[in-house]
PDB file of C-alpha atoms in Angstrom:
ATOM      1  CA  UNK A   7     -64.452 -57.979  28.181  1.00  0.00           C
ATOM      2  CA  UNK A   8     -66.134 -57.944  24.779  1.00  0.00           C
ATOM      3  CA  UNK A   9     -64.750 -55.664  22.099  1.00  0.00           C
ATOM      4  CA  UNK A  10     -67.583 -56.198  19.634  1.00  0.00           C
ATOM      5  CA  UNK A  11     -68.810 -52.928  18.218  1.00  0.00           C
ATOM      6  CA  UNK A  12     -72.477 -52.267  18.947  1.00  0.00           C
ATOM      7  CA  UNK A  13     -74.958 -52.824  16.100  1.00  0.00           C
ATOM      8  CA  UNK A  14     -75.532 -49.590  14.183  1.00  0.00           C
ATOM      9  CA  UNK A  15     -78.595 -47.720  15.425  1.00  0.00           C
ATOM     10  CA  UNK A  16     -81.188 -48.189  12.734  1.00  0.00           C
ATOM     11  CA  UNK A  17     -83.460 -45.174  12.309  1.00  0.00           C
ATOM     12  CA  UNK A  18     -86.293 -45.866   9.862  1.00  0.00           C
ATOM     13  CA  UNK A  19     -86.810 -42.983   7.432  1.00  0.00           C
ATOM     14  CA  UNK A  20     -89.926 -40.776   7.956  1.00  0.00           C
ATOM     15  CA  UNK A  21     -91.282 -43.359  10.382  1.00  0.00           C
ATOM     16  CA  UNK A  22     -94.123 -41.397  11.978  1.00  0.00           C
ATOM     17  CA  UNK A  23     -95.106 -39.773   8.679  1.00  0.00           C
ATOM     18  CA  UNK A  24     -95.599 -43.279   7.217  1.00  0.00           C
ATOM     19  CA  UNK A  25     -97.672 -44.397  10.218  1.00  0.00           C
ATOM     20  CA  UNK A  26     -99.877 -41.280  10.008  1.00  0.00           C
ATOM     21  CA  UNK A  27    -100.350 -41.743   6.248  1.00  0.00           C
ATOM     22  CA  UNK A  28    -101.492 -45.366   6.681  1.00  0.00           C
ATOM     23  CA  UNK A  29    -103.519 -44.852   9.892  1.00  0.00           C
ATOM     24  CA  UNK A  30    -106.952 -44.039   8.373  1.00  0.00           C
ATOM     25  CA  UNK A  31    -106.803 -47.194   6.257  1.00  0.00           C
ATOM     26  CA  UNK A  32    -105.452 -49.711   8.798  1.00  0.00           C
ATOM     27  CA  UNK A  33    -106.971 -48.744  12.160  1.00  0.00           C
ATOM     28  CA  UNK A  34    -110.028 -51.009  11.865  1.00  0.00           C
ATOM     29  CA  UNK A  35    -109.916 -54.591  13.260  1.00  0.00           C
ATOM     30  CA  UNK A  36    -108.944 -57.174  10.634  1.00  0.00           C
ATOM     31  CA  UNK A  37    -106.800 -54.769   8.608  1.00  0.00           C
ATOM     32  CA  UNK A  38    -103.918 -56.358   6.692  1.00  0.00           C
ATOM     33  CA  UNK A  39    -100.831 -54.317   5.838  1.00  0.00           C
ATOM     34  CA  UNK A  40     -97.896 -55.283   3.604  1.00  0.00           C
ATOM     35  CA  UNK A  41     -94.364 -54.116   4.307  1.00  0.00           C
ATOM     36  CA  UNK A  42     -92.889 -54.614   0.839  1.00  0.00           C
ATOM     37  CA  UNK A  43     -89.323 -53.883   2.002  1.00  0.00           C
ATOM     38  CA  UNK A  44     -88.898 -55.383   5.466  1.00  0.00           C
ATOM     39  CA  UNK A  45     -85.182 -54.600   5.908  1.00  0.00           C
ATOM     40  CA  UNK A  46     -84.342 -54.561   9.613  1.00  0.00           C
ATOM     41  CA  UNK A  47     -88.041 -54.342  10.492  1.00  0.00           C
ATOM     42  CA  UNK A  48     -88.192 -50.791  11.869  1.00  0.00           C
ATOM     43  CA  UNK A  49     -91.344 -49.771   9.989  1.00  0.00           C
ATOM     44  CA  UNK A  50     -92.950 -53.189  10.605  1.00  0.00           C
ATOM     45  CA  UNK A  51     -92.306 -53.018  14.343  1.00  0.00           C
ATOM     46  CA  UNK A  52     -93.924 -49.563  14.488  1.00  0.00           C
ATOM     47  CA  UNK A  53     -96.955 -50.783  12.500  1.00  0.00           C
ATOM     48  CA  UNK A  54     -97.521 -53.742  14.835  1.00  0.00           C
ATOM     49  CA  UNK A  55     -97.011 -51.585  17.929  1.00  0.00           C
ATOM     50  CA  UNK A  56     -99.134 -48.586  16.930  1.00  0.00           C
ATOM     51  CA  UNK A  57    -101.967 -50.620  15.363  1.00  0.00           C
ATOM     52  CA  UNK A  58    -102.646 -53.510  17.757  1.00  0.00           C
ATOM     53  CA  UNK A  59    -105.300 -55.110  15.502  1.00  0.00           C
ATOM     54  CA  UNK A  60    -103.249 -55.103  12.331  1.00  0.00           C
ATOM     55  CA  UNK A  61    -101.991 -58.253  10.623  1.00  0.00           C
ATOM     56  CA  UNK A  62     -98.662 -57.763   8.878  1.00  0.00           C
ATOM     57  CA  UNK A  63     -97.257 -59.534   5.819  1.00  0.00           C
ATOM     58  CA  UNK A  64     -93.639 -58.507   5.242  1.00  0.00           C
ATOM     59  CA  UNK A  65     -91.365 -59.517   2.372  1.00  0.00           C
ATOM     60  CA  UNK A  66     -87.654 -59.137   1.707  1.00  0.00           C
ATOM     61  CA  UNK A  67     -85.338 -60.666  -0.876  1.00  0.00           C
ATOM     62  CA  UNK A  68     -82.403 -60.652   1.565  1.00  0.00           C
ATOM     63  CA  UNK A  69     -82.304 -63.780   3.793  1.00  0.00           C
ATOM     64  CA  UNK A  70     -80.030 -62.006   6.309  1.00  0.00           C
ATOM     65  CA  UNK A  71     -82.577 -59.200   6.747  1.00  0.00           C
ATOM     66  CA  UNK A  72     -85.399 -61.706   7.241  1.00  0.00           C
ATOM     67  CA  UNK A  73     -83.471 -63.443   9.993  1.00  0.00           C
ATOM     68  CA  UNK A  74     -82.660 -60.226  11.884  1.00  0.00           C
ATOM     69  CA  UNK A  75     -86.147 -58.746  11.453  1.00  0.00           C
ATOM     70  CA  UNK A  76     -87.680 -62.079  12.459  1.00  0.00           C
ATOM     71  CA  UNK A  77     -85.957 -61.864  15.842  1.00  0.00           C
ATOM     72  CA  UNK A  78     -87.112 -58.266  16.257  1.00  0.00           C
ATOM     73  CA  UNK A  79     -90.744 -59.092  15.406  1.00  0.00           C
ATOM     74  CA  UNK A  80     -90.909 -62.413  17.305  1.00  0.00           C
ATOM     75  CA  UNK A  81     -92.784 -60.823  20.274  1.00  0.00           C
ATOM     76  CA  UNK A  82     -95.745 -60.130  17.946  1.00  0.00           C
ATOM     77  CA  UNK A  83     -96.244 -63.857  17.291  1.00  0.00           C
ATOM     78  CA  UNK A  84     -98.565 -64.833  14.449  1.00  0.00           C
ATOM     79  CA  UNK A  85     -99.636 -61.223  13.745  1.00  0.00           C
ATOM     80  CA  UNK A  86     -96.501 -61.004  11.581  1.00  0.00           C
ATOM     81  CA  UNK A  87     -95.875 -63.255   8.574  1.00  0.00           C
ATOM     82  CA  UNK A  88     -92.397 -62.891   7.021  1.00  0.00           C
ATOM     83  CA  UNK A  89     -91.773 -64.198   3.506  1.00  0.00           C
ATOM     84  CA  UNK A  90     -88.567 -64.521   1.451  1.00  0.00           C
ATOM     85  CA  UNK A  91     -89.661 -62.871  -1.807  1.00  0.00           C
ATOM     86  CA  UNK A  92     -89.026 -59.890  -4.055  1.00  0.00           C
ATOM     87  CA  UNK A  93     -91.676 -57.171  -3.857  1.00  0.00           C
ATOM     88  CA  UNK A  94     -93.023 -57.780  -7.358  1.00  0.00           C
ATOM     89  CA  UNK A  95     -94.126 -61.199  -6.022  1.00  0.00           C
ATOM     90  CA  UNK A  96     -96.540 -59.675  -3.457  1.00  0.00           C
ATOM     91  CA  UNK A  97     -99.776 -60.683  -5.283  1.00  0.00           C
ATOM     92  CA  UNK A  98     -98.568 -64.310  -5.349  1.00  0.00           C
ATOM     93  CA  UNK A  99     -97.391 -64.195  -1.705  1.00  0.00           C
ATOM     94  CA  UNK A 100    -100.842 -62.951  -0.635  1.00  0.00           C
ATOM     95  CA  UNK A 101    -102.644 -65.521  -2.804  1.00  0.00           C
ATOM     96  CA  UNK A 102    -100.575 -68.284  -1.147  1.00  0.00           C
ATOM     97  CA  UNK A 103    -101.670 -66.967   2.270  1.00  0.00           C
ATOM     98  CA  UNK A 104    -105.334 -66.855   1.170  1.00  0.00           C
ATOM     99  CA  UNK A 105    -105.489 -63.046   1.407  1.00  0.00           C
ATOM    100  CA  UNK A 106    -107.631 -61.357  -1.276  1.00  0.00           C
ATOM    101  CA  UNK A 107    -106.952 -57.714  -0.495  1.00  0.00           C
ATOM    102  CA  UNK A 108    -104.950 -55.529   1.868  1.00  0.00           C
ATOM    103  CA  UNK A 109    -105.576 -52.162   3.507  1.00  0.00           C
ATOM    104  CA  UNK A 110    -102.080 -50.713   3.441  1.00  0.00           C
ATOM    105  CA  UNK A 111     -98.847 -51.199   1.488  1.00  0.00           C
ATOM    106  CA  UNK A 112     -95.531 -49.595   2.417  1.00  0.00           C
ATOM    107  CA  UNK A 113     -92.479 -49.438   0.110  1.00  0.00           C
ATOM    108  CA  UNK A 114     -89.162 -48.123   1.415  1.00  0.00           C
ATOM    109  CA  UNK A 115     -87.040 -48.493  -1.724  1.00  0.00           C
ATOM    110  CA  UNK A 116     -83.263 -48.493  -2.157  1.00  0.00           C
ATOM    111  CA  UNK A 117     -80.584 -50.270  -0.164  1.00  0.00           C
ATOM    112  CA  UNK A 118     -81.248 -51.076   3.480  1.00  0.00           C
ATOM    113  CA  UNK A 119     -78.922 -49.611   6.072  1.00  0.00           C
ATOM    114  CA  UNK A 120     -77.843 -53.155   6.986  1.00  0.00           C
ATOM    115  CA  UNK A 121     -76.663 -53.840   3.431  1.00  0.00           C
ATOM    116  CA  UNK A 122     -74.724 -50.574   3.354  1.00  0.00           C
ATOM    117  CA  UNK A 123     -73.213 -51.207   6.779  1.00  0.00           C
ATOM    118  CA  UNK A 124     -72.044 -54.759   5.978  1.00  0.00           C
ATOM    119  CA  UNK A 125     -68.681 -54.249   4.322  1.00  0.00           C
ATOM    120  CA  UNK A 126     -68.493 -57.603   2.561  1.00  0.00           C
ATOM    121  CA  UNK A 127     -71.651 -57.023   0.500  1.00  0.00           C
ATOM    122  CA  UNK A 128     -69.864 -54.477  -1.714  1.00  0.00           C
ATOM    123  CA  UNK A 129     -72.657 -51.850  -1.778  1.00  0.00           C
ATOM    124  CA  UNK A 130     -70.595 -49.033  -0.280  1.00  0.00           C
ATOM    125  CA  UNK A 131     -67.894 -47.251  -2.268  1.00  0.00           C
ATOM    126  CA  UNK A 132     -66.249 -45.884   0.891  1.00  0.00           C
ATOM    127  CA  UNK A 133     -64.586 -49.201   1.778  1.00  0.00           C
ATOM    128  CA  UNK A 134     -62.820 -51.910  -0.222  1.00  0.00           C
ATOM    129  CA  UNK A 135     -64.993 -55.015  -0.497  1.00  0.00           C
ATOM    130  CA  UNK A 136     -65.883 -57.808  -2.919  1.00  0.00           C
ATOM    131  CA  UNK A 137     -68.008 -56.416  -5.775  1.00  0.00           C
ATOM    132  CA  UNK A 138     -71.225 -58.325  -5.087  1.00  0.00           C
ATOM    133  CA  UNK A 139     -74.197 -55.919  -4.593  1.00  0.00           C
ATOM    134  CA  UNK A 140     -76.846 -58.643  -4.800  1.00  0.00           C
ATOM    135  CA  UNK A 141     -79.647 -58.069  -2.285  1.00  0.00           C
ATOM    136  CA  UNK A 142     -80.283 -61.797  -2.442  1.00  0.00           C
ATOM    137  CA  UNK A 143     -76.907 -63.508  -2.595  1.00  0.00           C
ATOM    138  CA  UNK A 144     -78.499 -66.840  -3.495  1.00  0.00           C
ATOM    139  CA  UNK A 145     -79.254 -65.830  -7.096  1.00  0.00           C
ATOM    140  CA  UNK A 146     -78.303 -63.636 -10.038  1.00  0.00           C
ATOM    141  CA  UNK A 147     -75.140 -62.007 -11.395  1.00  0.00           C
ATOM    142  CA  UNK A 148     -72.821 -60.118  -9.041  1.00  0.00           C
ATOM    143  CA  UNK A 149     -71.519 -56.615  -9.805  1.00  0.00           C
ATOM    144  CA  UNK A 150     -68.090 -58.118 -10.581  1.00  0.00           C
ATOM    145  CA  UNK A 151     -69.638 -60.414 -13.218  1.00  0.00           C
ATOM    146  CA  UNK A 152     -71.426 -57.434 -14.802  1.00  0.00           C
ATOM    147  CA  UNK A 153     -68.167 -55.439 -14.939  1.00  0.00           C
ATOM    148  CA  UNK A 154     -66.172 -58.362 -16.318  1.00  0.00           C
ATOM    149  CA  UNK A 155     -68.629 -59.613 -18.965  1.00  0.00           C
ATOM    150  CA  UNK A 156     -70.837 -56.782 -20.276  1.00  0.00           C
ATOM    151  CA  UNK A 157     -70.034 -55.143 -23.612  1.00  0.00           C
ATOM    152  CA  UNK A 158     -68.885 -51.527 -23.808  1.00  0.00           C
ATOM    153  CA  UNK A 159     -72.337 -50.510 -25.097  1.00  0.00           C
ATOM    154  CA  UNK A 160     -74.214 -52.243 -22.264  1.00  0.00           C
ATOM    155  CA  UNK A 161     -71.911 -50.840 -19.569  1.00  0.00           C
ATOM    156  CA  UNK A 162     -72.218 -47.319 -20.975  1.00  0.00           C
ATOM    157  CA  UNK A 163     -76.016 -47.688 -21.193  1.00  0.00           C
ATOM    158  CA  UNK A 164     -76.498 -48.780 -17.571  1.00  0.00           C
ATOM    159  CA  UNK A 165     -74.107 -46.094 -16.261  1.00  0.00           C
ATOM    160  CA  UNK A 166     -75.934 -43.408 -18.253  1.00  0.00           C
ATOM    161  CA  UNK A 167     -79.483 -44.631 -17.620  1.00  0.00           C
ATOM    162  CA  UNK A 168     -79.299 -45.897 -14.036  1.00  0.00           C
ATOM    163  CA  UNK A 169     -76.475 -43.713 -12.748  1.00  0.00           C
ATOM    164  CA  UNK A 170     -77.281 -40.589 -14.782  1.00  0.00           C
ATOM    165  CA  UNK A 171     -73.499 -40.513 -15.328  1.00  0.00           C
ATOM    166  CA  UNK A 172     -72.317 -37.933 -17.891  1.00  0.00           C
ATOM    167  CA  UNK A 173     -68.989 -39.723 -18.454  1.00  0.00           C
ATOM    168  CA  UNK A 174     -70.540 -43.171 -18.969  1.00  0.00           C
ATOM    169  CA  UNK A 175     -68.726 -43.891 -22.259  1.00  0.00           C
ATOM    170  CA  UNK A 176     -65.363 -42.877 -20.845  1.00  0.00           C
ATOM    171  CA  UNK A 177     -65.808 -45.000 -17.705  1.00  0.00           C
ATOM    172  CA  UNK A 178     -66.994 -47.994 -19.786  1.00  0.00           C
ATOM    173  CA  UNK A 179     -63.856 -47.726 -21.977  1.00  0.00           C
ATOM    174  CA  UNK A 180     -61.651 -47.664 -18.882  1.00  0.00           C
ATOM    175  CA  UNK A 181     -63.435 -50.720 -17.446  1.00  0.00           C
ATOM    176  CA  UNK A 182     -62.814 -52.719 -20.645  1.00  0.00           C
ATOM    177  CA  UNK A 183     -59.174 -51.655 -20.734  1.00  0.00           C
ATOM    178  CA  UNK A 184     -58.591 -52.560 -17.079  1.00  0.00           C
ATOM    179  CA  UNK A 185     -60.458 -55.860 -17.054  1.00  0.00           C
ATOM    180  CA  UNK A 186     -58.330 -57.069 -19.995  1.00  0.00           C
ATOM    181  CA  UNK A 187     -55.330 -56.842 -17.644  1.00  0.00           C
ATOM    182  CA  UNK A 188     -57.107 -58.418 -14.693  1.00  0.00           C
ATOM    183  CA  UNK A 189     -60.793 -59.081 -13.871  1.00  0.00           C
ATOM    184  CA  UNK A 190     -62.486 -56.836 -11.302  1.00  0.00           C
ATOM    185  CA  UNK A 191     -63.048 -58.373  -7.879  1.00  0.00           C
ATOM    186  CA  UNK A 192     -63.153 -55.566  -5.310  1.00  0.00           C
ATOM    187  CA  UNK A 193     -64.611 -52.078  -5.058  1.00  0.00           C
ATOM    188  CA  UNK A 194     -61.481 -49.963  -4.362  1.00  0.00           C
ATOM    189  CA  UNK A 195     -60.083 -50.573  -7.863  1.00  0.00           C
ATOM    190  CA  UNK A 196     -63.388 -49.514  -9.433  1.00  0.00           C
ATOM    191  CA  UNK A 197     -63.579 -46.355  -7.273  1.00  0.00           C
ATOM    192  CA  UNK A 198     -60.047 -45.437  -8.389  1.00  0.00           C
ATOM    193  CA  UNK A 199     -60.881 -46.101 -12.062  1.00  0.00           C
ATOM    194  CA  UNK A 200     -63.998 -43.900 -11.924  1.00  0.00           C
ATOM    195  CA  UNK A 201     -62.090 -41.099 -10.205  1.00  0.00           C
ATOM    196  CA  UNK A 202     -59.403 -41.199 -12.919  1.00  0.00           C
ATOM    197  CA  UNK A 203     -62.016 -41.208 -15.713  1.00  0.00           C
ATOM    198  CA  UNK A 204     -63.760 -38.035 -14.574  1.00  0.00           C
ATOM    199  CA  UNK A 205     -62.296 -34.560 -15.251  1.00  0.00           C
ATOM    200  CA  UNK A 206     -60.745 -32.920 -12.185  1.00  0.00           C
ATOM    201  CA  UNK A 207     -63.141 -29.956 -12.273  1.00  0.00           C
ATOM    202  CA  UNK A 208     -66.155 -32.298 -12.062  1.00  0.00           C
ATOM    203  CA  UNK A 209     -64.560 -34.336  -9.263  1.00  0.00           C
ATOM    204  CA  UNK A 210     -64.543 -31.309  -6.984  1.00  0.00           C
ATOM    205  CA  UNK A 211     -68.336 -31.180  -6.706  1.00  0.00           C
ATOM    206  CA  UNK A 212     -71.139 -33.580  -5.836  1.00  0.00           C
ATOM    207  CA  UNK A 213     -69.548 -35.989  -3.367  1.00  0.00           C
ATOM    208  CA  UNK A 214     -67.768 -39.234  -4.251  1.00  0.00           C
ATOM    209  CA  UNK A 215     -67.472 -39.497  -8.065  1.00  0.00           C
ATOM    210  CA  UNK A 216     -68.043 -43.279  -7.847  1.00  0.00           C
ATOM    211  CA  UNK A 217     -71.506 -42.833  -6.301  1.00  0.00           C
ATOM    212  CA  UNK A 218     -73.341 -42.797  -9.659  1.00  0.00           C
ATOM    213  CA  UNK A 219     -71.470 -45.840 -11.000  1.00  0.00           C
ATOM    214  CA  UNK A 220     -72.215 -47.846  -7.830  1.00  0.00           C
ATOM    215  CA  UNK A 221     -75.898 -46.854  -7.996  1.00  0.00           C
ATOM    216  CA  UNK A 222     -76.079 -47.960 -11.639  1.00  0.00           C
ATOM    217  CA  UNK A 223     -74.451 -51.327 -10.922  1.00  0.00           C
ATOM    218  CA  UNK A 224     -76.706 -51.969  -7.934  1.00  0.00           C
ATOM    219  CA  UNK A 225     -79.858 -51.221  -9.966  1.00  0.00           C
ATOM    220  CA  UNK A 226     -78.651 -53.501 -12.793  1.00  0.00           C
ATOM    221  CA  UNK A 227     -77.565 -56.377 -10.534  1.00  0.00           C
ATOM    222  CA  UNK A 228     -80.884 -56.412  -8.656  1.00  0.00           C
ATOM    223  CA  UNK A 229     -83.110 -55.518 -11.631  1.00  0.00           C
ATOM    224  CA  UNK A 230     -84.539 -52.818  -9.383  1.00  0.00           C
ATOM    225  CA  UNK A 231     -86.404 -50.728 -11.952  1.00  0.00           C
ATOM    226  CA  UNK A 232     -87.870 -53.738 -13.783  1.00  0.00           C
ATOM    227  CA  UNK A 233     -88.980 -55.185 -10.434  1.00  0.00           C
ATOM    228  CA  UNK A 234     -90.491 -51.855  -9.347  1.00  0.00           C
ATOM    229  CA  UNK A 235     -92.243 -51.540 -12.713  1.00  0.00           C
ATOM    230  CA  UNK A 236     -94.122 -54.760 -11.882  1.00  0.00           C
ATOM    231  CA  UNK A 237     -94.372 -54.200  -8.122  1.00  0.00           C
ATOM    232  CA  UNK A 238     -96.318 -50.927  -8.025  1.00  0.00           C
ATOM    233  CA  UNK A 239     -99.204 -52.101 -10.277  1.00  0.00           C
ATOM    234  CA  UNK A 240     -99.139 -55.467  -8.457  1.00  0.00           C
ATOM    235  CA  UNK A 241     -99.503 -53.761  -5.076  1.00  0.00           C
ATOM    236  CA  UNK A 242    -102.264 -51.458  -6.357  1.00  0.00           C
ATOM    237  CA  UNK A 243    -104.173 -54.503  -7.665  1.00  0.00           C
ATOM    238  CA  UNK A 244    -104.440 -56.007  -4.177  1.00  0.00           C
ATOM    239  CA  UNK A 245    -105.326 -52.730  -2.427  1.00  0.00           C
ATOM    240  CA  UNK A 246    -108.880 -52.627  -1.024  1.00  0.00           C
ATOM    241  CA  UNK A 247    -111.135 -49.624  -1.574  1.00  0.00           C
ATOM    242  CA  UNK A 248    -110.127 -47.146   1.131  1.00  0.00           C
ATOM    243  CA  UNK A 249    -106.695 -48.793   1.299  1.00  0.00           C
ATOM    244  CA  UNK A 250    -103.541 -46.687   1.088  1.00  0.00           C
ATOM    245  CA  UNK A 251    -100.127 -47.077  -0.514  1.00  0.00           C
ATOM    246  CA  UNK A 252     -97.054 -45.236   0.785  1.00  0.00           C
ATOM    247  CA  UNK A 253     -93.859 -45.227  -1.314  1.00  0.00           C
ATOM    248  CA  UNK A 254     -90.487 -43.759  -0.357  1.00  0.00           C
ATOM    249  CA  UNK A 255     -87.990 -43.437  -3.231  1.00  0.00           C
ATOM    250  CA  UNK A 256     -84.363 -42.362  -2.967  1.00  0.00           C
ATOM    251  CA  UNK A 257     -83.481 -41.518  -6.547  1.00  0.00           C
ATOM    252  CA  UNK A 258     -85.218 -39.814  -9.441  1.00  0.00           C
ATOM    253  CA  UNK A 259     -85.633 -42.909 -11.653  1.00  0.00           C
ATOM    254  CA  UNK A 260     -87.619 -44.754  -8.956  1.00  0.00           C
ATOM    255  CA  UNK A 261     -89.665 -41.696  -8.054  1.00  0.00           C
ATOM    256  CA  UNK A 262     -90.546 -41.038 -11.695  1.00  0.00           C
ATOM    257  CA  UNK A 263     -91.850 -44.595 -12.115  1.00  0.00           C
ATOM    258  CA  UNK A 264     -93.925 -44.431  -8.916  1.00  0.00           C
ATOM    259  CA  UNK A 265     -95.314 -41.015  -9.881  1.00  0.00           C
ATOM    260  CA  UNK A 266     -96.395 -42.298 -13.322  1.00  0.00           C
ATOM    261  CA  UNK A 267     -98.402 -45.204 -11.856  1.00  0.00           C
ATOM    262  CA  UNK A 268    -100.053 -43.146  -9.111  1.00  0.00           C
ATOM    263  CA  UNK A 269    -100.911 -40.277 -11.448  1.00  0.00           C
ATOM    264  CA  UNK A 270    -102.353 -42.655 -14.058  1.00  0.00           C
ATOM    265  CA  UNK A 271    -104.718 -44.126 -11.436  1.00  0.00           C
ATOM    266  CA  UNK A 272    -105.724 -40.652 -10.269  1.00  0.00           C
ATOM    267  CA  UNK A 273    -106.573 -39.415 -13.794  1.00  0.00           C
ATOM    268  CA  UNK A 274    -109.861 -39.835 -15.635  1.00  0.00           C
ATOM    269  CA  UNK A 275    -109.538 -41.815 -18.868  1.00  0.00           C
ATOM    270  CA  UNK A 276    -112.677 -40.254 -20.383  1.00  0.00           C
ATOM    271  CA  UNK A 277    -112.376 -38.274 -23.616  1.00  0.00           C
ATOM    272  CA  UNK A 278    -112.682 -34.518 -22.973  1.00  0.00           C
ATOM    273  CA  UNK A 279    -116.145 -32.966 -23.155  1.00  0.00           C
ATOM    274  CA  UNK A 280    -118.279 -35.902 -21.907  1.00  0.00           C
ATOM    275  CA  UNK A 281    -121.181 -34.422 -19.900  1.00  0.00           C
ATOM    276  CA  UNK A 282    -121.294 -37.436 -17.566  1.00  0.00           C
ATOM    277  CA  UNK A 283    -118.240 -39.590 -17.019  1.00  0.00           C
ATOM    278  CA  UNK A 284    -119.057 -43.311 -16.630  1.00  0.00           C
ATOM    279  CA  UNK A 285    -117.660 -44.853 -13.457  1.00  0.00           C
ATOM    280  CA  UNK A 286    -115.211 -47.128 -15.252  1.00  0.00           C
ATOM    281  CA  UNK A 287    -113.478 -44.073 -16.771  1.00  0.00           C
ATOM    282  CA  UNK A 288    -113.269 -42.136 -13.506  1.00  0.00           C
ATOM    283  CA  UNK A 289    -110.059 -42.028 -11.412  1.00  0.00           C
ATOM    284  CA  UNK A 290    -109.686 -44.976  -9.040  1.00  0.00           C
ATOM    285  CA  UNK A 291    -106.858 -43.492  -6.972  1.00  0.00           C
ATOM    286  CA  UNK A 292    -106.707 -40.263  -5.005  1.00  0.00           C
ATOM    287  CA  UNK A 293    -103.284 -38.659  -4.490  1.00  0.00           C
ATOM    288  CA  UNK A 294    -102.772 -37.640  -0.853  1.00  0.00           C
ATOM    289  CA  UNK A 295     -99.446 -35.853  -1.289  1.00  0.00           C
ATOM    290  CA  UNK A 296     -98.889 -32.762  -3.412  1.00  0.00           C
ATOM    291  CA  UNK A 297     -96.004 -33.926  -5.562  1.00  0.00           C
ATOM    292  CA  UNK A 298     -93.456 -35.779  -3.473  1.00  0.00           C
ATOM    293  CA  UNK A 299     -92.914 -34.950   0.211  1.00  0.00           C
ATOM    294  CA  UNK A 300     -89.375 -34.477   1.511  1.00  0.00           C
ATOM    295  CA  UNK A 301     -87.922 -35.191   4.940  1.00  0.00           C
ATOM    296  CA  UNK A 302     -87.718 -32.254   7.349  1.00  0.00           C
ATOM    297  CA  UNK A 303     -84.382 -30.605   8.122  1.00  0.00           C
ATOM    298  CA  UNK A 304     -84.567 -31.985  11.681  1.00  0.00           C
ATOM    299  CA  UNK A 305     -85.023 -35.510  10.391  1.00  0.00           C
ATOM    300  CA  UNK A 306     -82.118 -35.199   7.942  1.00  0.00           C
ATOM    301  CA  UNK A 307     -79.914 -33.963  10.805  1.00  0.00           C
ATOM    302  CA  UNK A 308     -80.914 -37.032  12.825  1.00  0.00           C
ATOM    303  CA  UNK A 309     -80.664 -39.481   9.932  1.00  0.00           C
ATOM    304  CA  UNK A 310     -78.547 -38.570   6.907  1.00  0.00           C
ATOM    305  CA  UNK A 311     -80.131 -41.360   4.873  1.00  0.00           C
ATOM    306  CA  UNK A 312     -83.393 -39.379   4.831  1.00  0.00           C
ATOM    307  CA  UNK A 313     -81.836 -36.570   2.738  1.00  0.00           C
ATOM    308  CA  UNK A 314     -82.782 -37.818  -0.760  1.00  0.00           C
ATOM    309  CA  UNK A 315     -86.163 -39.385   0.161  1.00  0.00           C
ATOM    310  CA  UNK A 316     -89.304 -38.615  -1.882  1.00  0.00           C
ATOM    311  CA  UNK A 317     -92.537 -39.801  -0.262  1.00  0.00           C
ATOM    312  CA  UNK A 318     -95.832 -40.311  -2.138  1.00  0.00           C
ATOM    313  CA  UNK A 319     -99.174 -41.486  -0.733  1.00  0.00           C
ATOM    314  CA  UNK A 320    -102.348 -42.518  -2.574  1.00  0.00           C
ATOM    315  CA  UNK A 321    -105.705 -44.034  -1.604  1.00  0.00           C
ATOM    316  CA  UNK A 322    -107.859 -46.402  -3.648  1.00  0.00           C
ATOM    317  CA  UNK A 323    -111.281 -44.742  -4.051  1.00  0.00           C
ATOM    318  CA  UNK A 324    -113.083 -47.329  -6.197  1.00  0.00           C
ATOM    319  CA  UNK A 325    -112.776 -50.930  -7.270  1.00  0.00           C
ATOM    320  CA  UNK A 326    -111.440 -51.753 -10.743  1.00  0.00           C
ATOM    321  CA  UNK A 327    -112.069 -55.476 -10.462  1.00  0.00           C
ATOM    322  CA  UNK A 328    -114.408 -56.897 -13.031  1.00  0.00           C
TER     323      UNK A 328
END
């Protein structure tokens, strides 16, 4: 008798809301849609199932995710093309496939449930594991290397900027003091250090005190904000007129960046007071969400990972290509 635990049930966040948001743009035959964050393939599977004429290009930087999603999407044959790439490489991926423009792009940012559920990746602060945190373990610095080599100033900066951690300087000092005794290798020691660096009154609120430090390290290790800063304009560049982009963010830094790009495209660049605004100064995006949409209470009850999500949708309304 097998004692293997069943694979965790993967519930994609705001699944039907994403499908409905993309539907007007991708229902026609020949539509191409990009899943910029394939993960375990839940959103991709729904896209291929609900839109039988769609062609899917899906990218992920995590080889393990590509392998698992590949098995899940195998029944769809050549309608699905899976590529090992980071999402700021989408324009190049499409160029390599001979695709000029796409009709839908979906971003589900943050860490995939598979990465959180796999103990040995070191993403989760709830269990002791090697401090890795790389989404693609074939390249880049691990979280342990960041902790063991960065200066006090750099550690404090990433904790403050990416983790919005009020006690960044104090935690950075403790990291330097502790690593001098012995380099960091696993997460439990870091969790303990953060807990001891934060005043007791603060520890009593807001969940695990290490959460912000782990978020900051993960963003630094994977260059997430720099990648996103290139990825959103890159995705908008390849979006056809009438095409739609859907972005789900899980923390305020990501959402702010996404909001800036979408709002810039939806704003006229004409000086005030022009009687007629020339086309090239008119908005080329139309925002389809008022601010950011949140998950419903029912959905959060079903899937706790939906709690922090912020969803934004925009449509390209004119070409900006010369």
